[in-house]
Coordinates of C-alpha atoms in Angstrom, one line a residue:
X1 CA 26.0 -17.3 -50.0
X2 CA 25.4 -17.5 -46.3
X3 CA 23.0 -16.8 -44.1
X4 CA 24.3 -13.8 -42.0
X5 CA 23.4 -12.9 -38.4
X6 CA 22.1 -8.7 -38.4
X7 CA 21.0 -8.7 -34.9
X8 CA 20.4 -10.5 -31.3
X9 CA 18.0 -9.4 -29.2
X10 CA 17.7 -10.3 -25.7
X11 CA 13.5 -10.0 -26.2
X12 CA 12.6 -11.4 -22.7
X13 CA 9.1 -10.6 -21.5
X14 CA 8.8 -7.6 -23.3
X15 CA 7.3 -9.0 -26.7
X16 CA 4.6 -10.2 -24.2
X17 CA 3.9 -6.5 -22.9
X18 CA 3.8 -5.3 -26.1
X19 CA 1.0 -8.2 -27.3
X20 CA -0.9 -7.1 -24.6
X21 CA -0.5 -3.5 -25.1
X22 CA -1.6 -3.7 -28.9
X23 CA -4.6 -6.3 -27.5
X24 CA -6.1 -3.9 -25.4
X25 CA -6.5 -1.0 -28.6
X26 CA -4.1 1.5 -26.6
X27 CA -2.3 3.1 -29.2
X28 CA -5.3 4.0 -31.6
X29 CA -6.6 5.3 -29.0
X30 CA -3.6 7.7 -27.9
X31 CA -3.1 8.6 -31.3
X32 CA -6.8 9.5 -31.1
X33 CA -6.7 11.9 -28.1
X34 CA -3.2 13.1 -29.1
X35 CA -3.3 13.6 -32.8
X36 CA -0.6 12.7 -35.1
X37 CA 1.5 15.6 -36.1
X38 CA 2.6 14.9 -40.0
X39 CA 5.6 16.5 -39.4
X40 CA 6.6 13.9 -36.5
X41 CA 8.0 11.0 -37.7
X42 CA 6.6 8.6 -34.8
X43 CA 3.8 8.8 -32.8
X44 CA 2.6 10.2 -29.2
X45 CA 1.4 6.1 -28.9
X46 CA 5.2 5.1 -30.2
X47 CA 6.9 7.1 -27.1
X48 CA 4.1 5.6 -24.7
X49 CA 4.9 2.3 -25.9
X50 CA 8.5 2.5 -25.8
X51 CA 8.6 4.1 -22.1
X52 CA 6.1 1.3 -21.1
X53 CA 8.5 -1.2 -22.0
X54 CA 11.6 0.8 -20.5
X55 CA 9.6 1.2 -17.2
X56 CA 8.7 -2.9 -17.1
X57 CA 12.2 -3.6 -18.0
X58 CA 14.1 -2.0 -15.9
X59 CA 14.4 1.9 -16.7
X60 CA 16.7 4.0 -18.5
X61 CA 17.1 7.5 -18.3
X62 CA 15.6 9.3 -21.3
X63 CA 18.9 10.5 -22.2
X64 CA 19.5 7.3 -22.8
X65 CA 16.8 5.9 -24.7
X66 CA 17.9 6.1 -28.1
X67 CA 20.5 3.7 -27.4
X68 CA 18.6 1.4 -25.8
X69 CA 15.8 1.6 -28.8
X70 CA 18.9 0.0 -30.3
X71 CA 19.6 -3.0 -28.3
X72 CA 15.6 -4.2 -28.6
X73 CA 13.2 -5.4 -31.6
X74 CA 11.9 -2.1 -32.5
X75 CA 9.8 -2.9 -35.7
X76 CA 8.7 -6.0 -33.7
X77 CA 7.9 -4.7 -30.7
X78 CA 6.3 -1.8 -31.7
X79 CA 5.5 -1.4 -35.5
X80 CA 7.9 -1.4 -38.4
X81 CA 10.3 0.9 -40.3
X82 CA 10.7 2.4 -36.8
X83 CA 14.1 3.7 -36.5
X84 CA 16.2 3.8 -33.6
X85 CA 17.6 7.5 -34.2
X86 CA 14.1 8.8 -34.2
X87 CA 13.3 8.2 -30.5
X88 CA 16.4 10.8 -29.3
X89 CA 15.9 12.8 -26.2
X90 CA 14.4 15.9 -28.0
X91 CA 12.4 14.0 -29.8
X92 CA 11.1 12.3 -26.9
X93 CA 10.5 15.5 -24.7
X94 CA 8.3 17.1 -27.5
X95 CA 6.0 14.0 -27.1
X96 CA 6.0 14.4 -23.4
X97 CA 5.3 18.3 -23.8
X98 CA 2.2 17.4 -26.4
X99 CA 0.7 14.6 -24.0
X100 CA 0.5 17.4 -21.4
X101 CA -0.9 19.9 -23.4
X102 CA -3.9 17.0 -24.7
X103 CA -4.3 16.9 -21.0
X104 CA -2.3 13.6 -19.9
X105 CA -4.7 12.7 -16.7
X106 CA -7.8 12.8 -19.8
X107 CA -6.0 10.2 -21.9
X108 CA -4.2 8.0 -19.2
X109 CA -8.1 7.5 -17.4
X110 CA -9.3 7.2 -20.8
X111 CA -6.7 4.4 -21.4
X112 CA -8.0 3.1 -18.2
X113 CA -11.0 2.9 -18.3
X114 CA -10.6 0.8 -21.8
X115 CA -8.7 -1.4 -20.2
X116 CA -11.4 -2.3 -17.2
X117 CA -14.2 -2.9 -20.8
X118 CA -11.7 -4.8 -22.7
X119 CA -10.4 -7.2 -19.5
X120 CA -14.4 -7.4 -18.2
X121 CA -13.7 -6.6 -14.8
X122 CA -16.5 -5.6 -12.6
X123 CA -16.9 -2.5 -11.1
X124 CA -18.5 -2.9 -8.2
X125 CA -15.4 -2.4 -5.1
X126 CA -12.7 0.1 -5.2
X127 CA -9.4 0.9 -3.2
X128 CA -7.9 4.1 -3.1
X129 CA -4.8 5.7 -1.1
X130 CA -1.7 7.8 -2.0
X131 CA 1.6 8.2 -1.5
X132 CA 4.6 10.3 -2.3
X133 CA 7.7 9.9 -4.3
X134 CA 10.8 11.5 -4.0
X135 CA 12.5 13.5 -6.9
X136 CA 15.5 15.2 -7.6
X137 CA 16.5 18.7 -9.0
X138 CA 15.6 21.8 -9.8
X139 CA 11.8 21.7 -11.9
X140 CA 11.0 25.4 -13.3
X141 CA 7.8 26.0 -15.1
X142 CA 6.2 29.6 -16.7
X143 CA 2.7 28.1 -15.6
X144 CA 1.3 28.3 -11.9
X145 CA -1.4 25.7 -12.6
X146 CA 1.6 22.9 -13.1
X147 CA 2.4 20.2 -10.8
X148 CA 3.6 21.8 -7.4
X149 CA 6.8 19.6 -6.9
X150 CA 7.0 20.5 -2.8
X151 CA 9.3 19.9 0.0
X152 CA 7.3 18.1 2.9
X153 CA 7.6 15.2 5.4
X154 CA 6.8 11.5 3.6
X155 CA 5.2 8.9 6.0
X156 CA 8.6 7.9 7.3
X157 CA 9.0 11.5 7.9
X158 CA 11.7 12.1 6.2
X159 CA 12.2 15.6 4.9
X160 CA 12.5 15.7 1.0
X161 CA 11.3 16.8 -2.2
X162 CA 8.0 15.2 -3.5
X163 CA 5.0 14.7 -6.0
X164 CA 2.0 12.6 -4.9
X165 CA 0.2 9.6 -6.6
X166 CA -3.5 8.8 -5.9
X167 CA -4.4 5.2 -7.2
X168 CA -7.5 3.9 -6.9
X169 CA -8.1 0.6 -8.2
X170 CA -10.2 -3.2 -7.7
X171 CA -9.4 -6.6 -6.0
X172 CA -6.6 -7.4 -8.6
X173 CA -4.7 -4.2 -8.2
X174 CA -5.8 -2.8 -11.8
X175 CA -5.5 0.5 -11.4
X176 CA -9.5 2.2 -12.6
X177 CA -8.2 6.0 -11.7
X178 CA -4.7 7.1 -10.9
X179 CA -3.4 11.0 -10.1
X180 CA -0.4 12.8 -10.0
X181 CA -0.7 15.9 -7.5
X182 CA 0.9 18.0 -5.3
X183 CA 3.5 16.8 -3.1
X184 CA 1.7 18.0 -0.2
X185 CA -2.2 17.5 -1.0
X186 CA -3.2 15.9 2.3
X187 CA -5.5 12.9 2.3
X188 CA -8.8 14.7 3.7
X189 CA -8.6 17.0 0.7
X190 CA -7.8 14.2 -2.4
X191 CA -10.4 11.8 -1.1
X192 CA -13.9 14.1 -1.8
X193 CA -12.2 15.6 -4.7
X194 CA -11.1 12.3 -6.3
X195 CA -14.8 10.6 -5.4
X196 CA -16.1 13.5 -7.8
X197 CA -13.8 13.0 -10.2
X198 CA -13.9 9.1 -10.7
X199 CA -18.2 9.5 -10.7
X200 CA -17.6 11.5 -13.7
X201 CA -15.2 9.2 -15.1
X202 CA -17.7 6.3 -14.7
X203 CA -21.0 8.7 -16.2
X204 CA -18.8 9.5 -19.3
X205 CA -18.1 5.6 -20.0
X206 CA -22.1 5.5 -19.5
X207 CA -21.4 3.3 -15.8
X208 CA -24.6 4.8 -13.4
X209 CA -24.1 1.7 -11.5
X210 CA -23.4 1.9 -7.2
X211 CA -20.4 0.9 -6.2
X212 CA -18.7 1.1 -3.3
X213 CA -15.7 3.0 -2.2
X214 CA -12.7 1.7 0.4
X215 CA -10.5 4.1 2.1
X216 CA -7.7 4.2 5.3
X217 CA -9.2 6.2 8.1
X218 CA -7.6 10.3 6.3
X219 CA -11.6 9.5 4.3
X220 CA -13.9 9.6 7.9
X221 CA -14.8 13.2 7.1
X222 CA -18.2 14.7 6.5
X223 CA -16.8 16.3 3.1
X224 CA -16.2 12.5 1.9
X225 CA -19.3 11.2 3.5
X226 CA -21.4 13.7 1.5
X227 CA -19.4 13.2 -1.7
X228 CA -19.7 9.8 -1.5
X229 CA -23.3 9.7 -1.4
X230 CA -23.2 12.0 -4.4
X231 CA -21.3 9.8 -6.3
X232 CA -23.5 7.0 -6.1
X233 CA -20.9 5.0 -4.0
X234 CA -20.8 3.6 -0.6
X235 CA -18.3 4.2 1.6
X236 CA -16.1 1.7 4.3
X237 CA -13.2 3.2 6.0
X238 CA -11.5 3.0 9.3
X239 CA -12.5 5.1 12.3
X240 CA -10.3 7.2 14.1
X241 CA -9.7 6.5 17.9
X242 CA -9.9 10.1 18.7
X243 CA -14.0 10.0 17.1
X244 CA -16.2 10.0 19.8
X245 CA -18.6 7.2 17.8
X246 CA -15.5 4.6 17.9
X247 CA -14.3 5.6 21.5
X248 CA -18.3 4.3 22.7
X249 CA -18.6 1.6 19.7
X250 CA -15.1 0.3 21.5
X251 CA -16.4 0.8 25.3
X252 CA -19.5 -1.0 24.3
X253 CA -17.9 -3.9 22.8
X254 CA -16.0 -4.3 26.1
X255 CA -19.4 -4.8 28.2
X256 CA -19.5 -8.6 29.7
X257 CA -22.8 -8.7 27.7
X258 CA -21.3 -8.2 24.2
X259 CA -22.3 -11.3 22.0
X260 CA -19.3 -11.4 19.7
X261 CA -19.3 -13.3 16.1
X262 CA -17.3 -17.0 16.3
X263 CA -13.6 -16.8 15.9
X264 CA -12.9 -16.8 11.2
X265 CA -10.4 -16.8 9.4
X266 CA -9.9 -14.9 6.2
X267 CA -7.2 -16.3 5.0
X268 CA -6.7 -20.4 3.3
X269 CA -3.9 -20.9 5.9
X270 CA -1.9 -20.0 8.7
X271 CA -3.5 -16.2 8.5
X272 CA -4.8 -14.3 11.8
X273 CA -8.3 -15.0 12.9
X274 CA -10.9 -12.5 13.8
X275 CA -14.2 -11.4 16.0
X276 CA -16.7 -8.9 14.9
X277 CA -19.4 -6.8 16.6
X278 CA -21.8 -4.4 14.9
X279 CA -23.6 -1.3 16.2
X280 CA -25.0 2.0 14.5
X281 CA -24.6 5.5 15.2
X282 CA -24.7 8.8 13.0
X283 CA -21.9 10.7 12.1
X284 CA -22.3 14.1 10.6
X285 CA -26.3 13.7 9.8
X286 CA -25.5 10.6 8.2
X287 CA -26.3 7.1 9.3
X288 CA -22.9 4.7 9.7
X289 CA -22.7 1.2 10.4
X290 CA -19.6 0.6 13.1
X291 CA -17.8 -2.9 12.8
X292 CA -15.8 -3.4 15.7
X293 CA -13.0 -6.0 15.0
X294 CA -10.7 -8.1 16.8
X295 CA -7.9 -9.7 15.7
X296 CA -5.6 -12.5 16.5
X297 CA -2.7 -10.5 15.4
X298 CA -1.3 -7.7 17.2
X299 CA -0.2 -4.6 15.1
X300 CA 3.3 -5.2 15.7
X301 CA 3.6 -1.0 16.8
X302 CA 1.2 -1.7 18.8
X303 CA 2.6 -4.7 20.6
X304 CA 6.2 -2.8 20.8
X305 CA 3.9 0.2 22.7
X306 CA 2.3 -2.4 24.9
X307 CA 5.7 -4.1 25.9
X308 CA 7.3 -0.7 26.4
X309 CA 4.6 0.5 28.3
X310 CA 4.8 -2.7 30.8
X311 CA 8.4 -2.4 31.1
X312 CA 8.0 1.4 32.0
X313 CA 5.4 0.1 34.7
X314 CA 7.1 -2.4 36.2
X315 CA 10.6 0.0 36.6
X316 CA 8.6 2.3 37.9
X317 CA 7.0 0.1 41.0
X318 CA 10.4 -1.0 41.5
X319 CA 11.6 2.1 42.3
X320 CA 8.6 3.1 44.3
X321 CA 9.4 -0.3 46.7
X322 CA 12.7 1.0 47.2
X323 CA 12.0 5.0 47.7
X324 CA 8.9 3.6 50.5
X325 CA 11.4 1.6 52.3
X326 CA 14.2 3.9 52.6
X327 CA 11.9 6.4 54.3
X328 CA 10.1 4.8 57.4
X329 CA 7.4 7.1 59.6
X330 CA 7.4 7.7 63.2
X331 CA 3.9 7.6 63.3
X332 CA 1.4 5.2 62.3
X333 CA -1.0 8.3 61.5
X334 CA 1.4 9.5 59.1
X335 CA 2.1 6.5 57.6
X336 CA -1.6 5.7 57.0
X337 CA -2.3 8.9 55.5
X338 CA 0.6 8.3 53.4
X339 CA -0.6 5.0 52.3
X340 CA -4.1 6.3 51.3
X341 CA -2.4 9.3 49.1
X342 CA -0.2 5.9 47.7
X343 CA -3.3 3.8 47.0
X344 CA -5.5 6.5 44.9
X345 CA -2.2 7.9 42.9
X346 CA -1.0 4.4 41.7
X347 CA -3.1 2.8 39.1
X348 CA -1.1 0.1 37.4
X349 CA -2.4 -1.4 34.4
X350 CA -0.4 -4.2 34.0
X351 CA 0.4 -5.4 37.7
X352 CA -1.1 -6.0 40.7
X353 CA 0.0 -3.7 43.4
X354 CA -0.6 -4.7 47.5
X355 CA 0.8 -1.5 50.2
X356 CA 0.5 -2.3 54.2
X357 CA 2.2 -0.2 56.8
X358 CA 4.5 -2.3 58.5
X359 CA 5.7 -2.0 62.0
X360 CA 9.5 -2.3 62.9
X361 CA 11.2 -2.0 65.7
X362 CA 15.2 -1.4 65.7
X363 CA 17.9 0.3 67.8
X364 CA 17.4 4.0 67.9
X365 CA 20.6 5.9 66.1
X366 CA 22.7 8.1 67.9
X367 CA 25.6 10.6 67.8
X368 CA 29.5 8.8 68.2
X369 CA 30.0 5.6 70.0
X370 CA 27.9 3.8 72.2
X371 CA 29.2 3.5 76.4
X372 CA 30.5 -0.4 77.1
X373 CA 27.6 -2.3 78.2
X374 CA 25.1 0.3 77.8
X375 CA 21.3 -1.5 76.8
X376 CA 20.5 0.1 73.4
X377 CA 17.4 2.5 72.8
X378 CA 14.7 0.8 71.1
X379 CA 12.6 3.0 68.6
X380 CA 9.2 2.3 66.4
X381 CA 8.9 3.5 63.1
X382 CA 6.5 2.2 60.3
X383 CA 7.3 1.4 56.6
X384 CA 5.0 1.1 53.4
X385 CA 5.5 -2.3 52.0
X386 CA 4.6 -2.9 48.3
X387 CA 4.2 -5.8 46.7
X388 CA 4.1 -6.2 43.1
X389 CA 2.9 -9.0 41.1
X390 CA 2.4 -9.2 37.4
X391 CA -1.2 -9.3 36.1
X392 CA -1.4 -11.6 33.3
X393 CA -5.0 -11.6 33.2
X394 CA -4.9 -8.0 32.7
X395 CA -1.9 -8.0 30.1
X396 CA -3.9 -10.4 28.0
X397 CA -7.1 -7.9 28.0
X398 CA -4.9 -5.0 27.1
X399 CA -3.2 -6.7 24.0
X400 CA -7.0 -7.9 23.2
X401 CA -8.2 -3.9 23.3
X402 CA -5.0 -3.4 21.2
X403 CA -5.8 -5.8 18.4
X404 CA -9.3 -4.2 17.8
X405 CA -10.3 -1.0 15.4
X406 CA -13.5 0.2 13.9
X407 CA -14.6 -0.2 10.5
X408 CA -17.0 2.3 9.4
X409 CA -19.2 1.9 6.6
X410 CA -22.5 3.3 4.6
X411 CA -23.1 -0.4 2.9
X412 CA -26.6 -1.3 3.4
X413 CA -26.7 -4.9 5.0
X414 CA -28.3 -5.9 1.4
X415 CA -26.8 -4.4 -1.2
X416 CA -27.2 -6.4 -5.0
X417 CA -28.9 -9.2 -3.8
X418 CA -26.0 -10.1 -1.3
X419 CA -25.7 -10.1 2.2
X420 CA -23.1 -7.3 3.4
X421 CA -22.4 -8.2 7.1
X422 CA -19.9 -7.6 9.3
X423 CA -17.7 -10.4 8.1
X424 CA -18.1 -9.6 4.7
X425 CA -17.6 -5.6 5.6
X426 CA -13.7 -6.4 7.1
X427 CA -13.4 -9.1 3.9
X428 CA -13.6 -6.2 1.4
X429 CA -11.5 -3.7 3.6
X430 CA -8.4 -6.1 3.9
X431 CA -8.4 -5.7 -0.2
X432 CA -6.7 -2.3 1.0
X433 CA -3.8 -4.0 0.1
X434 CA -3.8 -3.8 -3.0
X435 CA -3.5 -0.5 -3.8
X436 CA -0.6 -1.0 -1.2
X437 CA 0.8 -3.8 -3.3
X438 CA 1.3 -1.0 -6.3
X439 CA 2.7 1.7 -4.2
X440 CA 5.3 -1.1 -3.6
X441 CA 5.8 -1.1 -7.7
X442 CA 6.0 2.6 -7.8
X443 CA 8.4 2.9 -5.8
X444 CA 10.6 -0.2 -6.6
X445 CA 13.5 1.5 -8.2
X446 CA 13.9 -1.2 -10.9
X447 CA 10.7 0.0 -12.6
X448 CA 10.7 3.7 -11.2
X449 CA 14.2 5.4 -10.6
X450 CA 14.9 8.7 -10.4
X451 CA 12.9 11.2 -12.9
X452 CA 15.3 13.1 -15.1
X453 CA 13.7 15.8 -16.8
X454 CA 13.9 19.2 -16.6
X455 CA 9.9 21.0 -16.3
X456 CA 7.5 20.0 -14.0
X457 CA 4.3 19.1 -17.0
X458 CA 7.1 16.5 -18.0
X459 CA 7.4 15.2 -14.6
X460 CA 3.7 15.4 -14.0
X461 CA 3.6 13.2 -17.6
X462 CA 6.3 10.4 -17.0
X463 CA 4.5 9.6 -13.6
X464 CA 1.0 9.1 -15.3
X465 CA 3.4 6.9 -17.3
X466 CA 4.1 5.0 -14.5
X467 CA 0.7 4.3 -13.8
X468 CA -0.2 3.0 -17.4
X469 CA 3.0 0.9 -16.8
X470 CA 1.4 -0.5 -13.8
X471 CA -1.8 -0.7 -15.0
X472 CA -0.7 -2.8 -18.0
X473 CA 1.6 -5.2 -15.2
X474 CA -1.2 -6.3 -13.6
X475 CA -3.2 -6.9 -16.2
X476 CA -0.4 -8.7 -17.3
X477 CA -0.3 -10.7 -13.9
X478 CA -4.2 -10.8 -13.7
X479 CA -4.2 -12.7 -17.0
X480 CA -1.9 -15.5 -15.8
X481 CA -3.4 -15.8 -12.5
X482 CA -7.0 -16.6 -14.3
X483 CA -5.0 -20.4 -15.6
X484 CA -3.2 -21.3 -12.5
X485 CA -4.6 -23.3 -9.7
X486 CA -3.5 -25.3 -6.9
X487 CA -4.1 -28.5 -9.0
X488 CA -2.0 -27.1 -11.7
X489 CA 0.5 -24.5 -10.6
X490 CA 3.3 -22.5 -12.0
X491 CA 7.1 -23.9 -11.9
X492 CA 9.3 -21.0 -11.2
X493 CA 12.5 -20.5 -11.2
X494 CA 14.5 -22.8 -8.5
X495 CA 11.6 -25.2 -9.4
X496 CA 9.4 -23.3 -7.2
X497 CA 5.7 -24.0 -7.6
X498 CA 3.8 -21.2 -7.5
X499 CA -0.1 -20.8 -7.5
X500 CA -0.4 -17.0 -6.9
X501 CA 2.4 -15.8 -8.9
X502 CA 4.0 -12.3 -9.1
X503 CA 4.2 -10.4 -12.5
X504 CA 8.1 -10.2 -11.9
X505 CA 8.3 -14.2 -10.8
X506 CA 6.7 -14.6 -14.3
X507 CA 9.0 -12.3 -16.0
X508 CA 11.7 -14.1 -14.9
X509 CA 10.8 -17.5 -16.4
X510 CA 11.7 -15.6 -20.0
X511 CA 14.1 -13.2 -19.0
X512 CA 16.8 -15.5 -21.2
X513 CA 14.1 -15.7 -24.6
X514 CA 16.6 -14.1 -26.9
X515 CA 15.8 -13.4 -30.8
X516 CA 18.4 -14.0 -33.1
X517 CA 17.8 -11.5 -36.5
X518 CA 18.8 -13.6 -39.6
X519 CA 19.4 -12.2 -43.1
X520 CA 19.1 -15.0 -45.8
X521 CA 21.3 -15.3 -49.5
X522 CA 18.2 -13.3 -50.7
X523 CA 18.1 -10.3 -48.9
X524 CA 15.0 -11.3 -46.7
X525 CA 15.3 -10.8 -42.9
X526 CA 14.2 -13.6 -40.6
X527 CA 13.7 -13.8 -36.7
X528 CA 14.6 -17.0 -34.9
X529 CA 14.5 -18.1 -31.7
X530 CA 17.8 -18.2 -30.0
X531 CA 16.6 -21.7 -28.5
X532 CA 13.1 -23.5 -28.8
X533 CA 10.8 -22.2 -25.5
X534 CA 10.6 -24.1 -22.1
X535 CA 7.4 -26.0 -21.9
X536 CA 6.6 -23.2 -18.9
X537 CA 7.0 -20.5 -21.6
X538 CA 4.7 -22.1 -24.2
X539 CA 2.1 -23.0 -21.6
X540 CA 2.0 -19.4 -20.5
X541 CA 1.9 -18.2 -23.9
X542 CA -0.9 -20.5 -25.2
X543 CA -3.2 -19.7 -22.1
X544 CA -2.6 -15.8 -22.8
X545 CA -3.8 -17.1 -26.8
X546 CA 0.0 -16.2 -28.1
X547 CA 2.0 -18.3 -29.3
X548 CA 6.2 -18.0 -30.3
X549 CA 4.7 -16.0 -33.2
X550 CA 5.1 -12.8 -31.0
X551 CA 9.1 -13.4 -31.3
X552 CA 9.5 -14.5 -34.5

C-alpha cells in the first residue's frame, strides 16, 4: 500500500502568526471574557484566530471564509478536529454579534494589554493619533449607542463615508490602546477622553506608574492639559501657530541674542539635522515648557508655499516696473508724492526693491503731421524707476522661519533619573511616526479591504479586529528586529540585506513554505515539508525559539 497525498497547503508565514498568537495566552483569555456557548461548536477565540490569519494574509470577504478555512491547515493552525464547514458566514456573524455584546473594546484592550506583560515592554512613552477609513453600504442598527458610521471630509478632504480608529501605542508601534469611533469624533474631543480611558486601563492592570503622553498639535487644549495631569502622564505635543505662546516663543528665538543648541542629527545617516531653543510660559494655568526647533529640512508644503509665494512677488514687481513706466508725471511734485505712497505700500519679502523719479526729456506729442522743417517742442515729464533685485539673504531667513515649529511639553527637565532636554524632548516626538507607520497597515488594502457586513456592532467588531491583527504584526516584527544587527543582518529577497526589516519583507522570505499532508499504509496522517527550509527560515525560526515543528 502507498503512501497517499490528502492535502497541500501553501502554509507560508501564517503557522508563525499562529505560534505567536497561542504564545502570548490569547485565546484562553477570549474564551475567558467571551464564554463558550456549549451549543457552538467552535469558539469566540477560534473566529479571532482565523480572521487574524485572514487579515495578515491577505483578506477574504467573510462570505468567503469557509472556503478558504479549506485551502489552509486548520487543525494545525488553530487546534484540531476543527472543521472547515463550521466557520460558514452565519456561523461567523454570531461570533461577531457575541464579541459585541461581551463588549469588544473590554476584551481587545484586555488582549492588549497582555500582550505589553507577556512581550516586557516598558511603559513609559506613548503615541497616539487617528484616522479614518472608508466603508461601503448601507449599515442599519435598532441601537442608537452603536457605532455612528458618518459621512464627513477625511484628511485629503475627500467626501465619503467613514468610522474612526484611535491607536495609541510605544516606540515599536505595538499598539497599548486602540478605538473604533465615530467617523466624525474630532481630535480635541478623542484626546481627553481617550487619556481617561487608557489611565483606567493601566490602574486595572495595577500600572500607577507616570508616563508620558505624545500627541500632533489637535491635543494643545486646556481639556487635555488638565486630563493629562489627571492621568498621571505628561504631555509633549506641537503648538499651533495661531497660539499666542508659540507666535512670541517663535519671535524670541529670532532675536540676534538667541543662543541656539549646536547643529544634531537624529538620525545614523543621511537624516536632517536640527537646532533647539527652550523658553517657558503658561498656558491655561498650567506651566509648559516651549522647544523651538529648527530643522535642516523644509516641510516640503511649506517649501512649495515659499516658492509660490516668491514667484507671486517677483510677477508682481514686474508688472509694477512696467505700469510706473507707462505712466510718466508732468510734475516732479506729483511724482514724488507718488513715489512716497510707492515706497510705504510695497513691502517685498523676498527682493530688494530701489524707486527714483527719473527726469526725461522727449518731443512733445501733437495732433496730425508735423510742418517741413519745423524744430520740435521739447517737453519734461518724470518717471518712477524700479529696480528689482532678488534678496537671497532674505530668501534664506524665510525658508529658516519655515523649517521651525514649537514643541510643547509638561516633561519636567528630570524625570526618572534622566535628563529630559530639549534634544531629548524633539527625540521622543519624531517617534510620532509610529503610530503613523500603522495607519499605513490599516489602510493597506492587502490586510484591510473593504468591510462587508451588514450592522454597524459588526463593523465596529471586525475593525477592533484589525487592530489585534496589527498588534500581533508588530509584535511579530518586534521579535525579529531584537536578533538582527548591522554585523549580522537579514538576507531578503533579491539578496537584499536588511537590518531594520518590515514584517511583510519577513513574510516574504516564507511566502513559498508549503505543507504537504501525507496519509501512510496505516491510516496515520503525516505533515511534511514540501522542501527542507532556507537557512534564512531556520535562523528566523530558531531566534523566535520555533523550530520546523510549527509545520510539521
Amino acid at each position: 500500500m502507498d503512501v497517499r497525498i490528502r492535502a497541500i497547503y501553501e502554509s507560508s508565514y501564517l503557522n508563525i502568526i499562529s505560534a505567536i498568537f497561542k504564545d502570548l495566552g490569547l485565546p484562553q483569555l477570549i474564551d475567558r471574557l467571551v464564554p463558550v456557548d456549549p451549543q457552538c461548536q467552535t469558539r469566540a477565540s477560534d473566529v479571532v484566530w482565523l480572521l487574524i490569519l485572514d487579515i495578515l494574509s491577505g483578506r477574504q470577504a467573510l462570505v468567503h471564509l469557509e472556503r478558504w478555512a479549506h485551502e489552509i491547515d486548520l487543525p494545525k493552525l488553530i487546534r484540531p478536529e476543527l472543521q472547515p464547514s463550521w466557520f460558514n458566514d452565519d456561523a461567523i456573524a454570531r461570533h461577531l454579534d457575541r464579541l459585541y455584546d461581551a463588549n469588544i473594546h473590554q476584551v481587545i484592550s484586555a488582549c492588549l494589554v497582555q500582550i505589553y506583560k507577556k512581550e516586557g515592554i516598558p511603559l513609559r512613552v506613548f503615541h497616539a493619533d487617528t484616522t479614518d477609513v472608508s466603508v461601503y453600504g448601507t449599515y442599519e442598527s435598532a441601537s442608537p449607542d452603536t457605532l455612528h458610521i458618518a459621512h464627513g471630509y477625511n484628511r485629503q478632504h475627500r467626501w465619503q463615508k467613514q468610522i474612526g480608529f484611535g491607536l495609541i501605542g510605544n516606540e515599536d508601534g505595538v499598539p497599548f490602546y486602540g478605538d473604533v469611533h465615530d467617523g466624525n469624533l474630532p481630535d480635541k474631543t478623542w484626546n481627553p477622553e481617550v487619556l481617561s480611558r487608557v489611565h483606567e486601563q493601566l490602574k486595572q492592570a495595577k500600572i500607577e506608574d507616570e508616563w508620558i503622553y505624545v500627541a500632533d498639535s489637535a491635543a494643545m487644549t486646556k481639556d487635555t492639559l488638565a486630563q493629562t495631569k489627571a492621568a498621571n502622564a505628561f504631555l509633549i505635543t506641537r503648538g499651533p501657530s495661531s497660539l499666542r505662546i508659540v507666535k512670541t516663543a517663535l519671535a524670541e528665538a529670532d532675536a540676534r541674542d538667541t543662543t541656539w543648541s549646536d547643529p544634531f542629527s537624529l538620525a545614523e545617516k543621511n537624516g536632517a539635522t536640527y537646532r533647539v531653543w527652550e523658553t517657558a510660559s503658561m498656558y491655561e494655568g498650567h506651566p509648559v515648557r516651549l522647544v523651538v526647533v529648527e530643522s535642516s529640512a523644509l516641510d516640503q508644503r511649506k517649501g512649495k508655499t515659499l516658492e509660490k509665494e516668491r514667484a507671486q512677488e517677483a510677477e508682481f514687481l514686474h508688472e509694477e516696473q512696467a505700469r510706473w513706466e507707462r505712466h510718466p508725471f508732468s510734475c516732479r511734485e506729483d511724482a514724488e508724492q507718488a513715489l512716497a505712497s510707492l515706497k510705504a505700500s510695497l513691502r517685498p519679502r523676498f527682493h530688494r526693491v530701489e524707486a527714483v523719479v527719473e527726469e526725461i526729456v522727449r518731443p512733445k506729442k501733437r495732433r496730425g503731421r508735423p510742418k517741413k522743417g519745423a524744430e520740435p517742442e521739447m517737453e519734461t515729464l518724470y518717471i518712477l524707476r524700479l529696480s528689482v533685485e532678488f534678496d537671497q539673504d532674505a530668501w534664506e531667513q524665510a525658508r529658516r522661519k519655515a523649517s521651525r515649529f514649537v514643541l510643547v511639553t509638561t516633561v519636567p527637565e528630570e524625570w526618572k533619573d534622566r535628563r529630559m532636554d530639549a534634544k531629548e524632548i524633539l527625540k521622543l516626538y519624531k517617534g510620532q511616526i509610529s503610530v503613523e507607520m500603522n495607519f499605513s497597515f490599516l489602510k493597506d488594502p492587502f490586510f484591510t479591504d473593504e468591510i462587508y457586513v451588514k450592522k454597524p456592532e459588526r463593523v465596529a467588531v471586525l475593525g477592533y479586529l484589525f487592530l489585534l491583527a496589527l498588534a500581533i504584526y508588530r509584535v511579530f516584527q518586534r521579535r525579529v528586529r531584537q536578533f538582527i544587527t548591522p554585523e549580522r543582518p537579514l538576507k531578503g529577497v533579491g539578496g537584499r540585506k536588511l537590518t531594520r526589516p518590515t514584517g511583510q519583507a519577513i513574510f516574504q522570505l516564507f511566502w513559498y513554505v508549503k505543507v504537504v499532508l501525507l496519509e501512510l499504509p496505516d491510516g496515520k496522517i503525516q505533515r511534511a515539508l514540501g522542501k527542507p527550509l532556507t537557512y534564512e527560515q531556520r535562523r528566523i525560526l530558531q531566534e523566535l525559539g520555533m523550530d520546523e515543528s510549527i509545520y510539521v
